[in-house]
mmCIF file of C-alpha atoms in Angstrom:
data_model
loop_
_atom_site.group_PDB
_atom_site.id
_atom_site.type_symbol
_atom_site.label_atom_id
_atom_site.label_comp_id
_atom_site.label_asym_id
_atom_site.label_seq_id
_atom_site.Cartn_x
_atom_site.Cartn_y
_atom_site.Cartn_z
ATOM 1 C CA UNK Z 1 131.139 189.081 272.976
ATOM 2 C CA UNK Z 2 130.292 187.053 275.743
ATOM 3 C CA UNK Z 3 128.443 183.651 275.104
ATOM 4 C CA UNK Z 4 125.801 182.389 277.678
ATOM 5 C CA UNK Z 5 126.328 178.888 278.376
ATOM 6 C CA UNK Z 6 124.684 175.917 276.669
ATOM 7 C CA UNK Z 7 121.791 174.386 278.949
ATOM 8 C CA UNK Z 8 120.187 171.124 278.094
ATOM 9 C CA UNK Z 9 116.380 171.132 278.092
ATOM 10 C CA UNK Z 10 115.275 168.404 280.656
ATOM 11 C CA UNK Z 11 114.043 165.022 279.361
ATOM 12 C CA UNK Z 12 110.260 164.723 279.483
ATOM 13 C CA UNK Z 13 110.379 161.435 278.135
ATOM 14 C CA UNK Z 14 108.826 159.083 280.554
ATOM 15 C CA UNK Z 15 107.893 161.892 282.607
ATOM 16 C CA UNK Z 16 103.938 161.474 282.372
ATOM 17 C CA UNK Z 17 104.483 157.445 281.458
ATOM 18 C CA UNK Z 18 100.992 155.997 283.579
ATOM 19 C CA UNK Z 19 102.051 153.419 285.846
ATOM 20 C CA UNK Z 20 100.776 149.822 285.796
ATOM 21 C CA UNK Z 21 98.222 150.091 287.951
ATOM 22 C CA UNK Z 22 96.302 153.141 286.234
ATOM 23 C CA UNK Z 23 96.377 151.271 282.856
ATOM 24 C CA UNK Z 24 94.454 148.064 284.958
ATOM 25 C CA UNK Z 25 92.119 150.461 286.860
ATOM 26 C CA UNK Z 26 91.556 151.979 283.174
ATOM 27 C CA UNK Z 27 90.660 148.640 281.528
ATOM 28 C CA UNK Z 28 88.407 147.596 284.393
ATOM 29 C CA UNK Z 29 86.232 150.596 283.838
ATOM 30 C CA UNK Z 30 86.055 149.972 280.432
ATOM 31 C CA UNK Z 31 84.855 146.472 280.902
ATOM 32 C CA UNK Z 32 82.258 147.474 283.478
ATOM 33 C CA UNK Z 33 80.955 150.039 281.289
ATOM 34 C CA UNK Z 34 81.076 147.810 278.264
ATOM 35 C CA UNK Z 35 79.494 144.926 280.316
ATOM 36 C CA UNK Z 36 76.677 147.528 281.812
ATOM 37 C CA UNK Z 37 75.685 148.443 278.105
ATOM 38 C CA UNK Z 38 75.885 144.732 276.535
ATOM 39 C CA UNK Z 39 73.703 143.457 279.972
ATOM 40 C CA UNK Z 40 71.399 146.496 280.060
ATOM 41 C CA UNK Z 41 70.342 145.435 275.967
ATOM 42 C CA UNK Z 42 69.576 142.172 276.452
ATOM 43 C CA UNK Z 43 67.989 142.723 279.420
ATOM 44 C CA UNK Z 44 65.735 145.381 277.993
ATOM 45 C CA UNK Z 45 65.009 143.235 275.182
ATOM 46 C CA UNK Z 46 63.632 140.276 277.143
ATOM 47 C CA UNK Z 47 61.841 142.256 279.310
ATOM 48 C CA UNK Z 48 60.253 143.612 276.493
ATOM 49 C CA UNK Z 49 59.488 139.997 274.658
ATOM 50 C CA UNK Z 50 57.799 138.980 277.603
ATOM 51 C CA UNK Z 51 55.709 141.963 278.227
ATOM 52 C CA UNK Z 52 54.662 141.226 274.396
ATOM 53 C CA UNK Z 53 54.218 137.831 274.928
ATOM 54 C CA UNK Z 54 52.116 138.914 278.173
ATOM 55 C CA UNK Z 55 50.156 141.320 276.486
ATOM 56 C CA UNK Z 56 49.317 138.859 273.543
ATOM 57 C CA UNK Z 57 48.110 135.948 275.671
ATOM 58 C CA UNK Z 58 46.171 138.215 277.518
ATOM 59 C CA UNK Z 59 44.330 139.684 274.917
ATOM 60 C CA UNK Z 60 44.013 135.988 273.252
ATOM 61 C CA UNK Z 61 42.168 135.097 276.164
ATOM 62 C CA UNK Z 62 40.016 138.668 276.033
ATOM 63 C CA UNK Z 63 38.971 137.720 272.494
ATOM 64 C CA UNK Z 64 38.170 134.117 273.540
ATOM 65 C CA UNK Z 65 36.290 134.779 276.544
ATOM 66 C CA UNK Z 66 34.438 137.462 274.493
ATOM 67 C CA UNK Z 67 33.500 135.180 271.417
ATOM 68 C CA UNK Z 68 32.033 132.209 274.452
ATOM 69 C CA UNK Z 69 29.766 134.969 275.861
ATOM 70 C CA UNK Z 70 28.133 136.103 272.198
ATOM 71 C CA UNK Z 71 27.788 132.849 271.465
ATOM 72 C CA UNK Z 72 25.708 131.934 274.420
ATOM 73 C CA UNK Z 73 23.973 135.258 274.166
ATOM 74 C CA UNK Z 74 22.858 134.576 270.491
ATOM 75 C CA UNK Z 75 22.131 131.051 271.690
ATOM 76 C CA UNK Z 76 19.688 132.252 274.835
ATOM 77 C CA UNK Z 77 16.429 133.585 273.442
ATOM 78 C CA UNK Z 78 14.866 136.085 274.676
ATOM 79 C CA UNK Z 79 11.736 135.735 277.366
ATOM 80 C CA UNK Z 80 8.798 138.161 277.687
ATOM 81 C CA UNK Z 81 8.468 140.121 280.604
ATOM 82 C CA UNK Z 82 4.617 140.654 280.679
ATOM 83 C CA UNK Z 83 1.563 138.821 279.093
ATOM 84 C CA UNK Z 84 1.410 141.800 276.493
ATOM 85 C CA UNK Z 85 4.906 142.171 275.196
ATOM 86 C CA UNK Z 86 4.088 138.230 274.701
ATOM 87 C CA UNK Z 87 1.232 138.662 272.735
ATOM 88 C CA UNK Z 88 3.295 141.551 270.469
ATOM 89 C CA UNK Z 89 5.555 138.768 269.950
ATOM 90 C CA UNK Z 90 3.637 136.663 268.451
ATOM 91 C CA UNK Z 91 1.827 138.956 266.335
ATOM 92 C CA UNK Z 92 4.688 139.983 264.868
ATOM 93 C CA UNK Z 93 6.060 136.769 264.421
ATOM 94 C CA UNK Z 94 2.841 135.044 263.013
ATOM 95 C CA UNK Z 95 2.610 138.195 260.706
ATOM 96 C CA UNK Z 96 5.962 138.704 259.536
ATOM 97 C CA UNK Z 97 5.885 136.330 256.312
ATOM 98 C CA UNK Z 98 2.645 138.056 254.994
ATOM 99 C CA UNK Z 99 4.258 141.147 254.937
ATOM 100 C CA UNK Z 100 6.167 142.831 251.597
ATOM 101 C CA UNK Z 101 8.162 145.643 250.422
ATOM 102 C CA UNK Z 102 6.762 147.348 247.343
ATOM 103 C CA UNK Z 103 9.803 148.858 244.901
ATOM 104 C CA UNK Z 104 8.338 151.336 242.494
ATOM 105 C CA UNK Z 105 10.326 151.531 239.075
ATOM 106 C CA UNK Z 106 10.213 154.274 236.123
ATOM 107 C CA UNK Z 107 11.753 155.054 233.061
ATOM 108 C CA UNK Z 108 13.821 158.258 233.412
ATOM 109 C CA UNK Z 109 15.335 160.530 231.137
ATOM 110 C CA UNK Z 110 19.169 160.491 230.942
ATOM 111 C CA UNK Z 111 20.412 163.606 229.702
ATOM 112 C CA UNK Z 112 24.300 164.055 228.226
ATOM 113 C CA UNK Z 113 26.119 167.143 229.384
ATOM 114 C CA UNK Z 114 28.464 169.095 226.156
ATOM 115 C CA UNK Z 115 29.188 172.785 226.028
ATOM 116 C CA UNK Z 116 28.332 175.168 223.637
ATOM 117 C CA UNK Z 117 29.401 178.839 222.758
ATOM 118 C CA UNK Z 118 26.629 181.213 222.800
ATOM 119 C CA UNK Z 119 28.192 183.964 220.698
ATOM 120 C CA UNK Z 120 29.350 181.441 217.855
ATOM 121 C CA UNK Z 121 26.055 183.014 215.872
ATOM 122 C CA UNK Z 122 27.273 186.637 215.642
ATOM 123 C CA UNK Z 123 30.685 185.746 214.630
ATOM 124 C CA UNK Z 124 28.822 185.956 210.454
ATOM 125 C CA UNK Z 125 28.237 189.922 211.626
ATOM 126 C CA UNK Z 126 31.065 190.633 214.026
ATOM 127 C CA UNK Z 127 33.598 188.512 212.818
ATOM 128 C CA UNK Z 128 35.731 186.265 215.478
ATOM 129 C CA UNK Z 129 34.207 186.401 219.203
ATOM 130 C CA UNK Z 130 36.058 184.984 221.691
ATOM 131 C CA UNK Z 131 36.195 181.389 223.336
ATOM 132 C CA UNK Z 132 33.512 181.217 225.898
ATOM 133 C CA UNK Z 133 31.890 178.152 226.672
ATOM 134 C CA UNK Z 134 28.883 177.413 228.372
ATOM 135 C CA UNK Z 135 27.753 173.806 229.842
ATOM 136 C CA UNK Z 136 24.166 172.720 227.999
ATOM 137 C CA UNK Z 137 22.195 169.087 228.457
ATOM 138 C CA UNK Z 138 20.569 166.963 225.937
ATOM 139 C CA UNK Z 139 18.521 164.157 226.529
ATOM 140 C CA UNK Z 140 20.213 161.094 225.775
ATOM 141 C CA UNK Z 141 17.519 158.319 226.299
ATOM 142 C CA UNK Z 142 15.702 156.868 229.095
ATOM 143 C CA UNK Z 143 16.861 154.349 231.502
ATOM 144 C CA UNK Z 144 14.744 151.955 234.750
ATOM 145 C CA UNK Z 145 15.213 153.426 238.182
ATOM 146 C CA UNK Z 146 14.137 152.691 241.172
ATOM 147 C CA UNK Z 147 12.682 155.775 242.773
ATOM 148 C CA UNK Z 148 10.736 154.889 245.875
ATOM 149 C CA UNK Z 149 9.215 152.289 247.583
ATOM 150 C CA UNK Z 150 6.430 151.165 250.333
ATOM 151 C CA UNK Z 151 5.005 148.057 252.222
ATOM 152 C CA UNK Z 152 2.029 145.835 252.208
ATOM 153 C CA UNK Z 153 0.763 142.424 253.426
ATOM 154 C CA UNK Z 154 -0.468 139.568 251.697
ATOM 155 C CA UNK Z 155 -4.493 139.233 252.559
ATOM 156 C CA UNK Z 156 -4.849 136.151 249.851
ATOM 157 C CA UNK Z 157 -3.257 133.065 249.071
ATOM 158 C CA UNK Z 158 -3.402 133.694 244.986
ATOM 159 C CA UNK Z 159 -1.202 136.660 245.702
ATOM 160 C CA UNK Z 160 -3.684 139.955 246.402
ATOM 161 C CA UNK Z 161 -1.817 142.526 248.317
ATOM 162 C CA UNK Z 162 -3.076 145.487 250.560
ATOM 163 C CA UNK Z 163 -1.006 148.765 250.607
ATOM 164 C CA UNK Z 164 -1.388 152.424 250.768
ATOM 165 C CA UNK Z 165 -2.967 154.011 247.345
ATOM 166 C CA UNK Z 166 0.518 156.750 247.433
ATOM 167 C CA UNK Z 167 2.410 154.036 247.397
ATOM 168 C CA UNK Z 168 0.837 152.945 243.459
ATOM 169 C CA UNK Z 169 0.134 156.444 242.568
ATOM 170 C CA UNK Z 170 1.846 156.726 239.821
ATOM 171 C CA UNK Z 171 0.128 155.099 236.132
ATOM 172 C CA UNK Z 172 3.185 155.071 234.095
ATOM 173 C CA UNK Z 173 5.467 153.528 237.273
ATOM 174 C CA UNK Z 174 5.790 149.591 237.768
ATOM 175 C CA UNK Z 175 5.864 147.973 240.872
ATOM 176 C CA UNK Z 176 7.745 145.049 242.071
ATOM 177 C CA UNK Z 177 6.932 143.236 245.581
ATOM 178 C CA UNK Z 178 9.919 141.850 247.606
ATOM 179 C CA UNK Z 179 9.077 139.047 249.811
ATOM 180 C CA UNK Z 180 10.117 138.168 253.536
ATOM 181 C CA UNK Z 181 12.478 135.212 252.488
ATOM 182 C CA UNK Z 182 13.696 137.467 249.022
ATOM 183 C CA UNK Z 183 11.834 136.311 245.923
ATOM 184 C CA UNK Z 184 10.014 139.587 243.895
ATOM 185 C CA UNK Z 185 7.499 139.356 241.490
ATOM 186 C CA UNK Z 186 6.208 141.902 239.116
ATOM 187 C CA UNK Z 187 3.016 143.385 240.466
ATOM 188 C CA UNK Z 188 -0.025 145.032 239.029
ATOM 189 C CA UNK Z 189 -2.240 147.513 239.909
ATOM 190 C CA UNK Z 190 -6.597 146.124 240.735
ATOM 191 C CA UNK Z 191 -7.902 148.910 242.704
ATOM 192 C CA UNK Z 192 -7.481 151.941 244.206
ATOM 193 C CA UNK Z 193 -9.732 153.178 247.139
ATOM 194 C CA UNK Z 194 -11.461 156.788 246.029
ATOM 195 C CA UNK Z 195 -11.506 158.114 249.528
ATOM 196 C CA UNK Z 196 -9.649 155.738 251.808
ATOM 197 C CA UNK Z 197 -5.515 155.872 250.895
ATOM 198 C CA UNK Z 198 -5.539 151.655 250.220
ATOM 199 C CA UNK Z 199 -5.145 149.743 247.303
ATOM 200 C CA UNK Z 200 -4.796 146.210 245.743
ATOM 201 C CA UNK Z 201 -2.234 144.778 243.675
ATOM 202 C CA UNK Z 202 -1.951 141.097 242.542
ATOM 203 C CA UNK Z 203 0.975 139.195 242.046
ATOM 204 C CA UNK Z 204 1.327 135.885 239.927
ATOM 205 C CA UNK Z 205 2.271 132.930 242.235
ATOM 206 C CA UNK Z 206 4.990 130.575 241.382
ATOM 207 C CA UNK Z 207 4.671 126.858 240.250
ATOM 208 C CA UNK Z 208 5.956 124.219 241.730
ATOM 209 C CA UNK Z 209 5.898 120.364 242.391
ATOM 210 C CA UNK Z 210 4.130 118.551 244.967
ATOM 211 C CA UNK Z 211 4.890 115.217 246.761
ATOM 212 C CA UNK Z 212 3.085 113.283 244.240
ATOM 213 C CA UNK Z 213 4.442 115.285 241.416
ATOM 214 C CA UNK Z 214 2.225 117.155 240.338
ATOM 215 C CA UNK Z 215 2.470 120.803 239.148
ATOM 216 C CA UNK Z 216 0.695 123.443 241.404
ATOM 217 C CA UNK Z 217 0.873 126.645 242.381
ATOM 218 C CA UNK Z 218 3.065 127.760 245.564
ATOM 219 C CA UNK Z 219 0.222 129.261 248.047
ATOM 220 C CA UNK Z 220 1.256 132.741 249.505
ATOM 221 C CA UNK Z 221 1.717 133.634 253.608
ATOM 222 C CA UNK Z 222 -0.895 135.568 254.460
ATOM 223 C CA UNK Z 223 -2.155 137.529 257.183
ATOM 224 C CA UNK Z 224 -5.734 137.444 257.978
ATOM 225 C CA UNK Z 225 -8.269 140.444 258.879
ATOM 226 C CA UNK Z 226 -10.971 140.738 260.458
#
């Protein structure tokens, strides 16, 4: 039989070996790119910390520039246009103290909520019946509410007040009257007009002491008519 000859496969070793200069031109990209990345951070993240620190003096100043101007505005006051808005002003001013809120107060009912099953009575004829509940209310007891209001204005200094007759209806309600500068005293009922929709309540004033020690009674605000 004839034998083909023995070839030897060619060496590839070295064959594709980069040269020198590709493994430096390799290395310097890397470093550039590297370097890019590394530089482009930082630089991103003080750009950033100063726009922040921008933002946040700017907005300091805002806020500071914003308190100065309500304070001056609350410190201005204000000055009437015309002779009449003037003269409203004052009115309201002068009468202001005199006047009173009126808090009406009752004794409600408080009721309890439980639940009951309405066919629990046949169960002696029909035997069993099934589970069915239904909500009921009982009255519990009564508890103080507040459930309305009005205004009036002191006319006396011993404490008479003039209101609206609607506003003291109600027999079995009590009234309390809430002053301009906060203090309420329990109120009761003098008169009520037949035709005209006013009444009178008093109120008790308080004692106190004068400059030579004595004990007296503290005078009301009042706002005169007529």
């Amino acid at each position: 039989m004839y034998e083909l000859p023995k070839l030897d496969p060619p060496k590839l070793k070295g064959l594709f070996k980069p040269s020198s200069r590709f493994r430096s031109s390799s290395r310097l990209v890397l470093i550039i790119v590297f370097s890019s990345i590394v530089f482009g951070f930082l630089g991103g993240a003080l750009g950033s910390s100063l726009f922040y620190f921008q933002i946040k003096d700017y907005l300091n100043k805002a806020s500071n520039n914003n308190n100065q101007f309500v304070k001056q505005e609350s410190l201005t006051s204000y000055t009437p246009q015309t002779s009449q808005e003037k003269a409203i002003i004052d009115v309201v001013e002068k009468s202001s103290p005199a006047v009173v809120s009126i808090i009406i107060s009752k004794d409600m009912p408080v009721y309890e909520q439980y639940y009951e099953n309405p066919f629990k009575e046949y169960e002696k004829f029909f035997g069993p019946m099934p589970e069915f509940k239904i909500p009921r209310y009982k009255k519990k007891g009564v508890e103080k509410k507040e459930i309305g209001g009005g205004t009036g204005f002191i006319v006396s200094k011993d404490g008479l007040v003039l209101t609206n007759k609607h506003v003291v209806l109600d027999e079995d309600a009590e009234y309390t009257v809430l002053t301009n500068d906060g203090r309420r005293f329990s109120a009761r009922v003098l008169a009520k007009d037949p035709v005209q929709d006013l009444a009178v309540i008093k109120i008790e004033r308080e004692k106190s002491v004068n400059g030579e020690g004595k004990m007296v009674l503290r005078p009301f605000p009042t706002l005169s008519l007529g």
